[in-house]
Each structure stands twice: as structure tokens, then as C-alpha cells.
Amino acid sequence: MALLLSLFLLLTAVVLALSPASAAAEPGLGSCQVFPDPPASLSPRAPSLPNEAAWNQDISKAPRDPRSAAYISYIDSHGGDHLHPDFGSPRAYGFPFASVGAGQRRLPIHYTAYGSESSPGPFPVPAGAPVEGGNVSDGDRHVLVVDRSSCKLYELYRAFFEAKPKPHWNADAGVAWDLNSSALRPDGWTSADAAGLPIFPGLVRYDEVAAGHLDHAIRLTVDSTRNAWVHPASHCAGDTSSAAAPPMGLRLRLKAGYGIDHFSGAAKTIAEAMQHYGLIVADNGSNWYFSGSSDRRWDDENLDQLKGIPGSAFEVVKSSAAVHSC
């Protein structure tokens, strides 16, 4: 009987640990703001987006790009043609991130591919920092860490922790971002993302959505991109020179006329953000997949509502920035 009681208590503890209600809150950012306050929202009379439009700029009334239909048609013809949240409640689904304080030990970063375009280490990235896809993943293995004492964001691509000979991280690329500045990467430089953009500011995070508002653009991947980029991107990894293909940094928004009143909860909040702040093409990947944080509190059935939005419900926002070929 004692053995059965012990087994029951153990199983109960496991179930409680895995339940959404007991899931831990996401790492806090302290007093850090993710980039400065944006410039004024654009009016219909504005000529186009400024070159360095902030992630959190309302572009709901910005002009539509005259090539919008061609872009959307190209995207839809190269993969799935409906929106898809690339995150949810499974532990390894989405982008995990860590938050550290001033006492966090800094570890050397050994770059294995794009060292000349990366920020020099050491970084305050813990040995146990969560890796996108999990520790055994052979995918992009992004690592995202916010230092809430300095309001710096540290991002690594293809990151592997090594304990010997001395603790360090190996990574293809890495960037230290100042969250107090919206400065772009140098033209032609990559980052932990193919477009040369930061990843963290474009994530749909559980806590902000649960608060009822999402006030920034969202990271988007598409299957095929042009060998070109447009600010706020600074780099490309395209597979075509077609003028109809989206360059890295292209900004889209959900059309104002697309009805979202039938959505509820997180899905409605996210759809509203797509109408007001849009999505930015940041990497090659599954078509119409948008990025969010890995969090066991997500309601997957609620997020599934967004899968019904077709690519044709989006349009491209006009930008005054030059399109740079790679």
C-alpha cells in the first residue's frame, strides 16, 4: 500500500508539473524597453515608410506598395498559402529565451562562420541557456538572452555550449543588441537571423498577448526570397533574382478590411497587431510561418484560429528604402 501511495504521489506531481496552470511565467525584462518609442504613426498622405522604421511603429495607415499583389502571389505559389503560428505549448516549439542580471558570468564566444560580422564576446549567456529546438536539435539552434541590468540583447545562431577546455559557446554568428537604440546593422552584415535583424523584438510573447495588446511587428518566414534586402534588414539569403520575390525586410500587414471580430483571446490580439504593426520577412523557412516564444501556457486551439487566414488577406507596405541586391 505504501508503494502504491508513493507511486500515486509521484504521478500526481508529474501531472501538476506538466499542467498549463503550473507553467512558469516567461523571463522578466526588468525595466528594459524593446527599442525606443517609435516615431509618429504614418498617415495615408505619407510617401512611404522611413528607412529605419521602428519595430513598434503603427503602419496601419501607411501607403500600400504598388507591387503588393505580385509579392503576395509569389509567396503563395511557393509553399503553403495560409498563416501558421510557429510556436505553441509544446516545450521545444517556438523560441525560448533567458533573462539574466548583472552578476551573470560572461563566457567566450568562438565564431565558426560569420565572425567578421559578429559582435565580439564574451557574452553573459549561461551555460544552461535554452536552445531553440532543444539541446539535441540540429536546426538553427538560436539562443536569445536579455541582460536586464544593461538592457542588452544577446543572440546566437547555431549555438553549442562546450565545457572544455574552458566553458565557452561555439556559434556561427552572434550579435549584442542595445535595446535602447534602434540602429540597424551595417549594410551587408548578417546577424543571428538571415535578414540581419534581431529576433527577440519580433516574437509574439505570451505575457504581452495575455495583457491584451501586442505593440510591434512580428517575425515572418517565407519559403523563397529574392537575393536582396531592404531596411530594416541588412542582409539576404535568397534563392532567386525574381523581382516578384520578397526581399528580406519586406513588411506586410493584414488588410484593414479583413474581418477579425470572430477571433477570440490571443488570436484576436495577434490579428489586431498584424493589422497595426504588420510582419517583417526575416528568414527563409516554412511559408507564412510567424514566430513566437516557447511557452507552455499557450492555448493551441485558440492559436489555430489564425491558420484560417489566407495569404491573400495580406498586403505589402510601401517603403522609401532602397532595395539592395546581394
mmCIF file of C-alpha atoms in Angstrom:
data_model
loop_
_atom_site.group_PDB
_atom_site.id
_atom_site.type_symbol
_atom_site.label_atom_id
_atom_site.label_comp_id
_atom_site.label_asym_id
_atom_site.label_seq_id
_atom_site.Cartn_x
_atom_site.Cartn_y
_atom_site.Cartn_z
ATOM 1 C CA MET A 1 0.000 0.000 0.000
ATOM 2 C CA ALA A 2 2.845 2.368 0.879
ATOM 3 C CA LEU A 3 4.432 1.694 -2.520
ATOM 4 C CA LEU A 4 1.146 2.382 -4.325
ATOM 5 C CA LEU A 5 0.694 5.625 -2.388
ATOM 6 C CA SER A 6 4.236 6.718 -3.284
ATOM 7 C CA LEU A 7 3.622 5.973 -6.955
ATOM 8 C CA PHE A 8 0.336 7.912 -6.863
ATOM 9 C CA LEU A 9 2.007 10.936 -5.292
ATOM 10 C CA LEU A 10 4.834 10.792 -7.852
ATOM 11 C CA LEU A 11 2.432 10.614 -10.791
ATOM 12 C CA THR A 12 0.359 13.448 -9.325
ATOM 13 C CA ALA A 13 3.473 15.612 -9.058
ATOM 14 C CA VAL A 14 4.391 14.896 -12.675
ATOM 15 C CA VAL A 15 0.898 15.772 -13.925
ATOM 16 C CA LEU A 16 0.895 19.021 -11.952
ATOM 17 C CA ALA A 17 4.331 19.911 -13.268
ATOM 18 C CA LEU A 18 3.141 19.481 -16.842
ATOM 19 C CA SER A 19 -0.173 21.312 -16.492
ATOM 20 C CA PRO A 20 -0.516 24.764 -18.083
ATOM 21 C CA ALA A 21 -1.694 26.261 -14.801
ATOM 22 C CA SER A 22 1.619 25.430 -13.178
ATOM 23 C CA ALA A 23 3.780 26.585 -16.080
ATOM 24 C CA ALA A 24 6.287 29.219 -15.053
ATOM 25 C CA ALA A 25 5.994 32.797 -16.242
ATOM 26 C CA GLU A 26 8.317 33.864 -19.020
ATOM 27 C CA PRO A 27 11.631 35.508 -18.047
ATOM 28 C CA GLY A 28 11.227 39.137 -16.981
ATOM 29 C CA LEU A 29 12.849 42.093 -18.741
ATOM 30 C CA GLY A 30 13.101 44.359 -15.699
ATOM 31 C CA SER A 31 12.742 47.991 -16.738
ATOM 32 C CA CYS A 32 14.089 47.373 -20.233
ATOM 33 C CA GLN A 33 12.121 48.608 -23.215
ATOM 34 C CA VAL A 34 12.463 46.775 -26.517
ATOM 35 C CA PHE A 35 13.785 49.665 -28.624
ATOM 36 C CA PRO A 36 12.878 53.354 -28.219
ATOM 37 C CA ASP A 37 9.431 54.862 -28.636
ATOM 38 C CA PRO A 38 8.512 54.862 -32.332
ATOM 39 C CA PRO A 39 8.091 57.950 -34.474
ATOM 40 C CA ALA A 40 4.562 59.132 -35.121
ATOM 41 C CA SER A 41 2.302 56.728 -36.950
ATOM 42 C CA LEU A 42 2.169 57.222 -40.696
ATOM 43 C CA SER A 43 -0.775 58.906 -42.372
ATOM 44 C CA PRO A 44 -2.230 57.925 -45.758
ATOM 45 C CA ARG A 45 -0.527 61.024 -47.204
ATOM 46 C CA ALA A 46 2.931 59.935 -46.089
ATOM 47 C CA PRO A 47 5.065 58.993 -49.110
ATOM 48 C CA SER A 48 6.278 55.717 -47.596
ATOM 49 C CA LEU A 49 7.942 54.158 -44.588
ATOM 50 C CA PRO A 50 11.147 55.809 -43.376
ATOM 51 C CA ASN A 51 14.291 53.724 -43.844
ATOM 52 C CA GLU A 52 14.642 52.871 -40.169
ATOM 53 C CA ALA A 53 11.019 52.465 -39.124
ATOM 54 C CA ALA A 54 10.825 51.085 -35.619
ATOM 55 C CA TRP A 55 9.514 47.592 -34.954
ATOM 56 C CA ASN A 56 6.760 49.163 -32.884
ATOM 57 C CA GLN A 57 5.555 51.736 -35.399
ATOM 58 C CA ASP A 58 1.873 51.672 -36.309
ATOM 59 C CA ILE A 59 1.750 51.216 -40.083
ATOM 60 C CA SER A 60 -1.985 50.598 -40.407
ATOM 61 C CA LYS A 61 -2.451 53.768 -42.475
ATOM 62 C CA ALA A 62 0.851 53.654 -44.362
ATOM 63 C CA PRO A 63 0.690 53.519 -48.188
ATOM 64 C CA ARG A 64 0.344 50.166 -49.925
ATOM 65 C CA ASP A 65 3.204 49.056 -52.161
ATOM 66 C CA PRO A 66 2.068 49.106 -55.820
ATOM 67 C CA ARG A 67 3.779 45.705 -56.287
ATOM 68 C CA SER A 68 1.886 44.175 -53.378
ATOM 69 C CA ALA A 69 -0.240 41.791 -55.445
ATOM 70 C CA ALA A 70 2.806 40.389 -57.250
ATOM 71 C CA TYR A 71 4.633 39.810 -53.956
ATOM 72 C CA ILE A 72 1.668 38.037 -52.353
ATOM 73 C CA SER A 73 1.099 35.889 -55.451
ATOM 74 C CA TYR A 74 4.751 34.826 -55.465
ATOM 75 C CA ILE A 75 4.746 33.928 -51.777
ATOM 76 C CA ASP A 76 1.528 31.918 -52.107
ATOM 77 C CA SER A 77 2.901 29.989 -55.094
ATOM 78 C CA HIS A 78 5.992 28.830 -53.200
ATOM 79 C CA GLY A 79 4.568 26.815 -50.320
ATOM 80 C CA GLY A 80 1.539 26.973 -48.075
ATOM 81 C CA ASP A 81 -0.891 29.820 -48.684
ATOM 82 C CA HIS A 82 -2.261 30.269 -45.152
ATOM 83 C CA LEU A 83 -0.856 31.785 -41.992
ATOM 84 C CA HIS A 84 0.689 29.466 -39.407
ATOM 85 C CA PRO A 85 1.852 30.197 -35.822
ATOM 86 C CA ASP A 86 5.319 28.665 -35.464
ATOM 87 C CA PHE A 87 5.023 28.318 -31.694
ATOM 88 C CA GLY A 88 2.730 26.858 -29.071
ATOM 89 C CA SER A 89 2.594 24.902 -25.840
ATOM 90 C CA PRO A 90 4.986 22.003 -26.647
ATOM 91 C CA ARG A 91 8.231 22.530 -24.788
ATOM 92 C CA ALA A 92 10.506 22.771 -27.843
ATOM 93 C CA TYR A 93 8.082 24.647 -30.119
ATOM 94 C CA GLY A 94 8.933 28.312 -30.655
ATOM 95 C CA PHE A 95 11.789 30.468 -29.421
ATOM 96 C CA PRO A 96 12.858 30.126 -25.785
ATOM 97 C CA PHE A 97 14.777 32.991 -24.198
ATOM 98 C CA ALA A 98 16.551 33.715 -20.946
ATOM 99 C CA SER A 99 16.855 36.810 -18.776
ATOM 100 C CA VAL A 100 19.969 37.480 -16.692
ATOM 101 C CA GLY A 101 21.204 40.105 -14.252
ATOM 102 C CA ALA A 102 24.431 41.994 -13.647
ATOM 103 C CA GLY A 103 26.083 39.064 -11.867
ATOM 104 C CA GLN A 104 25.832 36.672 -14.804
ATOM 105 C CA ARG A 105 29.211 35.221 -15.761
ATOM 106 C CA ARG A 106 30.372 36.148 -19.257
ATOM 107 C CA LEU A 107 31.567 33.320 -21.455
ATOM 108 C CA PRO A 108 33.814 33.475 -24.553
ATOM 109 C CA ILE A 109 32.124 33.113 -27.944
ATOM 110 C CA HIS A 110 34.036 31.195 -30.603
ATOM 111 C CA TYR A 111 32.615 32.007 -34.031
ATOM 112 C CA THR A 112 32.625 29.284 -36.658
ATOM 113 C CA ALA A 113 31.253 31.063 -39.763
ATOM 114 C CA TYR A 114 30.480 34.802 -39.658
ATOM 115 C CA GLY A 115 32.939 36.067 -37.067
ATOM 116 C CA SER A 116 33.868 39.185 -39.037
ATOM 117 C CA GLU A 117 30.211 40.313 -38.962
ATOM 118 C CA SER A 118 29.559 39.288 -35.361
ATOM 119 C CA SER A 119 29.871 41.095 -32.046
ATOM 120 C CA PRO A 120 32.976 40.131 -30.089
ATOM 121 C CA GLY A 121 32.432 38.193 -26.881
ATOM 122 C CA PRO A 122 32.333 37.422 -24.108
ATOM 123 C CA PHE A 123 28.544 37.325 -23.690
ATOM 124 C CA PRO A 124 26.556 36.853 -20.456
ATOM 125 C CA VAL A 125 24.991 33.698 -21.866
ATOM 126 C CA PRO A 126 24.622 30.999 -19.190
ATOM 127 C CA ALA A 127 25.937 27.513 -19.835
ATOM 128 C CA GLY A 128 22.376 26.262 -19.474
ATOM 129 C CA ALA A 129 20.703 28.880 -21.672
ATOM 130 C CA PRO A 130 17.760 27.357 -23.574
ATOM 131 C CA VAL A 131 18.433 26.436 -27.194
ATOM 132 C CA GLU A 132 15.791 26.709 -29.912
ATOM 133 C CA GLY A 133 14.595 23.197 -30.673
ATOM 134 C CA GLY A 134 16.254 21.755 -27.581
ATOM 135 C CA ASN A 135 19.800 20.741 -26.762
ATOM 136 C CA VAL A 136 19.866 17.862 -29.261
ATOM 137 C CA SER A 137 18.482 19.915 -32.159
ATOM 138 C CA ASP A 138 20.421 20.026 -35.416
ATOM 139 C CA GLY A 139 18.431 23.023 -36.661
ATOM 140 C CA ASP A 140 19.117 26.752 -36.319
ATOM 141 C CA ARG A 141 19.765 26.427 -32.570
ATOM 142 C CA HIS A 142 19.190 30.102 -31.794
ATOM 143 C CA VAL A 143 19.982 31.276 -28.266
ATOM 144 C CA LEU A 144 18.413 34.535 -27.029
ATOM 145 C CA VAL A 145 19.391 36.225 -23.768
ATOM 146 C CA VAL A 146 18.300 39.598 -22.365
ATOM 147 C CA ASP A 147 20.584 41.263 -19.815
ATOM 148 C CA ARG A 148 18.030 43.244 -17.825
ATOM 149 C CA SER A 149 20.767 45.152 -15.950
ATOM 150 C CA SER A 150 22.207 46.736 -19.108
ATOM 151 C CA CYS A 151 19.195 46.350 -21.423
ATOM 152 C CA LYS A 152 21.297 44.454 -23.930
ATOM 153 C CA LEU A 153 20.054 41.593 -26.066
ATOM 154 C CA TYR A 154 22.437 38.778 -26.997
ATOM 155 C CA GLU A 155 21.549 36.453 -29.856
ATOM 156 C CA LEU A 156 23.466 33.464 -31.237
ATOM 157 C CA TYR A 157 22.923 31.314 -34.324
ATOM 158 C CA ARG A 158 23.873 27.620 -34.430
ATOM 159 C CA ALA A 159 24.995 27.809 -30.809
ATOM 160 C CA PHE A 160 26.663 24.921 -28.990
ATOM 161 C CA PHE A 161 27.918 25.067 -25.404
ATOM 162 C CA GLU A 162 31.289 23.460 -24.724
ATOM 163 C CA ALA A 163 32.522 22.848 -21.182
ATOM 164 C CA LYS A 164 36.148 22.061 -22.124
ATOM 165 C CA PRO A 165 38.886 23.110 -22.139
ATOM 166 C CA LYS A 166 37.157 26.112 -20.538
ATOM 167 C CA PRO A 167 33.422 26.889 -20.678
ATOM 168 C CA HIS A 168 32.501 28.701 -23.908
ATOM 169 C CA TRP A 169 29.937 28.850 -26.692
ATOM 170 C CA ASN A 170 30.569 27.972 -30.332
ATOM 171 C CA ALA A 171 28.277 29.766 -32.774
ATOM 172 C CA ASP A 172 28.105 30.558 -36.479
ATOM 173 C CA ALA A 173 27.109 34.167 -35.736
ATOM 174 C CA GLY A 174 26.159 36.390 -32.826
ATOM 175 C CA VAL A 175 25.107 39.949 -32.092
ATOM 176 C CA ALA A 176 24.887 42.110 -28.986
ATOM 177 C CA TRP A 177 21.936 44.486 -29.486
ATOM 178 C CA ASP A 178 21.360 47.665 -27.500
ATOM 179 C CA LEU A 179 17.658 47.701 -26.633
ATOM 180 C CA ASN A 180 17.883 51.466 -26.097
ATOM 181 C CA SER A 181 18.778 52.042 -29.748
ATOM 182 C CA SER A 182 17.007 51.208 -32.992
ATOM 183 C CA ALA A 183 20.244 51.413 -35.007
ATOM 184 C CA LEU A 184 20.491 48.911 -37.851
ATOM 185 C CA ARG A 185 23.310 46.522 -38.642
ATOM 186 C CA PRO A 186 25.892 47.721 -41.205
ATOM 187 C CA ASP A 187 24.676 47.195 -44.756
ATOM 188 C CA GLY A 188 25.517 43.718 -45.969
ATOM 189 C CA TRP A 189 26.000 42.250 -42.479
ATOM 190 C CA THR A 190 24.122 39.280 -41.147
ATOM 191 C CA SER A 191 23.028 38.630 -37.565
ATOM 192 C CA ALA A 192 21.640 35.585 -35.774
ATOM 193 C CA ASP A 193 18.887 35.821 -38.410
ATOM 194 C CA ALA A 194 19.333 35.717 -42.189
ATOM 195 C CA ALA A 195 17.972 39.241 -42.677
ATOM 196 C CA GLY A 196 20.443 40.866 -40.293
ATOM 197 C CA LEU A 197 17.584 41.660 -37.912
ATOM 198 C CA PRO A 198 17.180 40.940 -34.203
ATOM 199 C CA ILE A 199 14.890 38.022 -33.444
ATOM 200 C CA PHE A 200 13.555 38.789 -29.981
ATOM 201 C CA PRO A 201 11.695 42.056 -30.833
ATOM 202 C CA GLY A 202 9.647 40.223 -33.467
ATOM 203 C CA LEU A 203 8.457 37.379 -31.261
ATOM 204 C CA VAL A 204 4.868 37.028 -30.161
ATOM 205 C CA ARG A 205 5.383 36.615 -26.404
ATOM 206 C CA TYR A 206 2.794 35.089 -24.114
ATOM 207 C CA ASP A 207 2.856 37.737 -21.374
ATOM 208 C CA GLU A 208 2.301 40.676 -23.729
ATOM 209 C CA VAL A 209 -0.539 38.902 -25.514
ATOM 210 C CA ALA A 210 -2.097 37.864 -22.193
ATOM 211 C CA ALA A 211 -2.060 41.557 -21.223
ATOM 212 C CA GLY A 212 -4.317 42.208 -24.209
ATOM 213 C CA HIS A 213 -2.021 44.065 -26.572
ATOM 214 C CA LEU A 214 0.860 43.355 -28.939
ATOM 215 C CA ASP A 215 2.544 46.587 -29.991
ATOM 216 C CA HIS A 216 5.186 45.562 -32.503
ATOM 217 C CA ALA A 217 5.762 43.916 -35.852
ATOM 218 C CA ILE A 218 6.091 40.134 -35.995
ATOM 219 C CA ARG A 219 8.874 37.984 -37.449
ATOM 220 C CA LEU A 220 7.834 36.078 -40.571
ATOM 221 C CA THR A 221 9.467 33.376 -42.683
ATOM 222 C CA VAL A 222 8.678 32.517 -46.296
ATOM 223 C CA ASP A 223 9.847 29.649 -48.465
ATOM 224 C CA SER A 224 11.547 31.669 -51.226
ATOM 225 C CA THR A 225 13.186 35.114 -51.038
ATOM 226 C CA ARG A 226 14.956 37.348 -53.514
ATOM 227 C CA ASN A 227 18.715 37.870 -53.433
ATOM 228 C CA ALA A 228 18.046 41.304 -51.981
ATOM 229 C CA TRP A 229 17.236 43.154 -48.783
ATOM 230 C CA VAL A 230 15.515 46.382 -47.771
ATOM 231 C CA HIS A 231 15.805 48.260 -44.481
ATOM 232 C CA PRO A 232 15.330 47.483 -41.671
ATOM 233 C CA ALA A 233 17.054 44.308 -42.934
ATOM 234 C CA SER A 234 20.734 44.440 -43.866
ATOM 235 C CA HIS A 235 21.435 41.004 -45.328
ATOM 236 C CA CYS A 236 19.905 38.351 -47.565
ATOM 237 C CA ALA A 237 19.996 34.637 -48.269
ATOM 238 C CA GLY A 238 17.782 34.415 -51.328
ATOM 239 C CA ASP A 239 17.360 31.734 -53.946
ATOM 240 C CA THR A 240 16.137 33.845 -56.890
ATOM 241 C CA SER A 241 16.591 37.186 -58.615
ATOM 242 C CA SER A 242 12.888 37.454 -59.491
ATOM 243 C CA ALA A 243 11.541 40.955 -58.850
ATOM 244 C CA ALA A 244 8.292 39.361 -57.643
ATOM 245 C CA ALA A 245 10.055 37.513 -54.829
ATOM 246 C CA PRO A 246 10.109 39.224 -51.429
ATOM 247 C CA PRO A 247 13.431 40.717 -50.305
ATOM 248 C CA MET A 248 14.480 40.311 -46.692
ATOM 249 C CA GLY A 249 12.979 43.100 -44.606
ATOM 250 C CA LEU A 250 9.764 43.330 -46.640
ATOM 251 C CA ARG A 251 6.914 44.479 -44.402
ATOM 252 C CA LEU A 252 3.383 43.128 -44.754
ATOM 253 C CA ARG A 253 0.166 43.806 -42.882
ATOM 254 C CA LEU A 254 -3.204 42.151 -42.524
ATOM 255 C CA LYS A 255 -5.686 44.151 -44.600
ATOM 256 C CA ALA A 256 -7.891 46.510 -42.614
ATOM 257 C CA GLY A 257 -10.937 45.113 -44.365
ATOM 258 C CA TYR A 258 -10.230 41.551 -43.287
ATOM 259 C CA GLY A 259 -12.722 40.791 -40.525
ATOM 260 C CA ILE A 260 -11.266 39.616 -37.224
ATOM 261 C CA ASP A 261 -14.287 40.015 -34.937
ATOM 262 C CA HIS A 262 -14.871 36.264 -34.997
ATOM 263 C CA PHE A 263 -11.471 35.665 -33.401
ATOM 264 C CA SER A 264 -11.143 35.437 -29.638
ATOM 265 C CA GLY A 265 -8.479 35.679 -26.962
ATOM 266 C CA ALA A 266 -4.843 35.604 -28.027
ATOM 267 C CA ALA A 267 -5.742 35.001 -31.664
ATOM 268 C CA LYS A 268 -7.656 38.287 -31.869
ATOM 269 C CA THR A 269 -4.885 40.234 -30.142
ATOM 270 C CA ILE A 270 -2.332 38.843 -32.607
ATOM 271 C CA ALA A 271 -4.555 39.568 -35.611
ATOM 272 C CA GLU A 272 -5.010 43.173 -34.427
ATOM 273 C CA ALA A 273 -1.226 43.549 -34.206
ATOM 274 C CA MET A 274 -0.878 42.255 -37.758
ATOM 275 C CA GLN A 275 -3.223 44.994 -38.946
ATOM 276 C CA HIS A 276 -1.483 47.763 -36.999
ATOM 277 C CA TYR A 277 2.190 46.727 -36.909
ATOM 278 C CA GLY A 278 2.477 44.063 -39.573
ATOM 279 C CA LEU A 279 5.015 41.323 -40.176
ATOM 280 C CA ILE A 280 8.610 41.547 -41.403
ATOM 281 C CA VAL A 281 10.269 38.923 -43.612
ATOM 282 C CA ALA A 282 13.286 37.851 -41.571
ATOM 283 C CA ASP A 283 14.368 34.408 -42.758
ATOM 284 C CA ASN A 284 13.817 31.610 -45.221
ATOM 285 C CA GLY A 285 11.603 28.887 -43.833
ATOM 286 C CA SER A 286 8.135 27.455 -43.931
ATOM 287 C CA ASN A 287 5.745 29.678 -45.854
ATOM 288 C CA TRP A 288 3.652 32.202 -43.871
ATOM 289 C CA TYR A 289 5.035 30.958 -40.539
ATOM 290 C CA PHE A 290 5.243 33.668 -37.881
ATOM 291 C CA SER A 291 7.371 33.417 -34.759
ATOM 292 C CA GLY A 292 6.605 33.413 -31.065
ATOM 293 C CA SER A 293 8.004 32.428 -27.718
ATOM 294 C CA SER A 294 8.140 28.867 -26.494
ATOM 295 C CA ASP A 295 5.672 28.852 -23.589
ATOM 296 C CA ARG A 296 3.619 26.008 -22.152
ATOM 297 C CA ARG A 297 0.778 28.410 -21.338
ATOM 298 C CA TRP A 298 -0.215 28.932 -24.985
ATOM 299 C CA ASP A 299 -3.688 27.664 -25.853
ATOM 300 C CA ASP A 300 -3.002 25.804 -29.092
ATOM 301 C CA GLU A 301 -6.670 25.524 -30.047
ATOM 302 C CA ASN A 302 -7.023 29.286 -29.752
ATOM 303 C CA LEU A 303 -3.921 29.911 -31.885
ATOM 304 C CA ASP A 304 -5.296 27.521 -34.500
ATOM 305 C CA GLN A 305 -7.893 30.175 -35.369
ATOM 306 C CA LEU A 306 -5.117 32.102 -37.135
ATOM 307 C CA LYS A 307 -4.456 29.224 -39.515
ATOM 308 C CA GLY A 308 -7.632 30.171 -41.350
ATOM 309 C CA ILE A 309 -6.156 33.483 -42.559
ATOM 310 C CA PRO A 310 -5.102 33.165 -46.223
ATOM 311 C CA GLY A 311 -2.072 34.866 -47.716
ATOM 312 C CA SER A 312 -4.430 36.877 -49.894
ATOM 313 C CA ALA A 313 -5.607 38.693 -46.739
ATOM 314 C CA PHE A 314 -2.234 40.460 -46.554
ATOM 315 C CA GLU A 315 -0.698 43.357 -48.442
ATOM 316 C CA VAL A 316 2.787 44.856 -48.634
ATOM 317 C CA VAL A 317 3.563 48.220 -47.053
ATOM 318 C CA LYS A 318 5.445 50.692 -49.237
ATOM 319 C CA SER A 319 8.976 51.615 -48.140
ATOM 320 C CA SER A 320 11.158 54.502 -49.234
ATOM 321 C CA ALA A 321 14.261 52.427 -48.529
ATOM 322 C CA ALA A 322 16.316 51.262 -51.490
ATOM 323 C CA VAL A 323 16.291 47.578 -52.385
ATOM 324 C CA HIS A 324 19.871 46.270 -52.240
ATOM 325 C CA SER A 325 20.895 43.259 -54.295
ATOM 326 C CA CYS A 326 23.276 40.719 -52.824
#
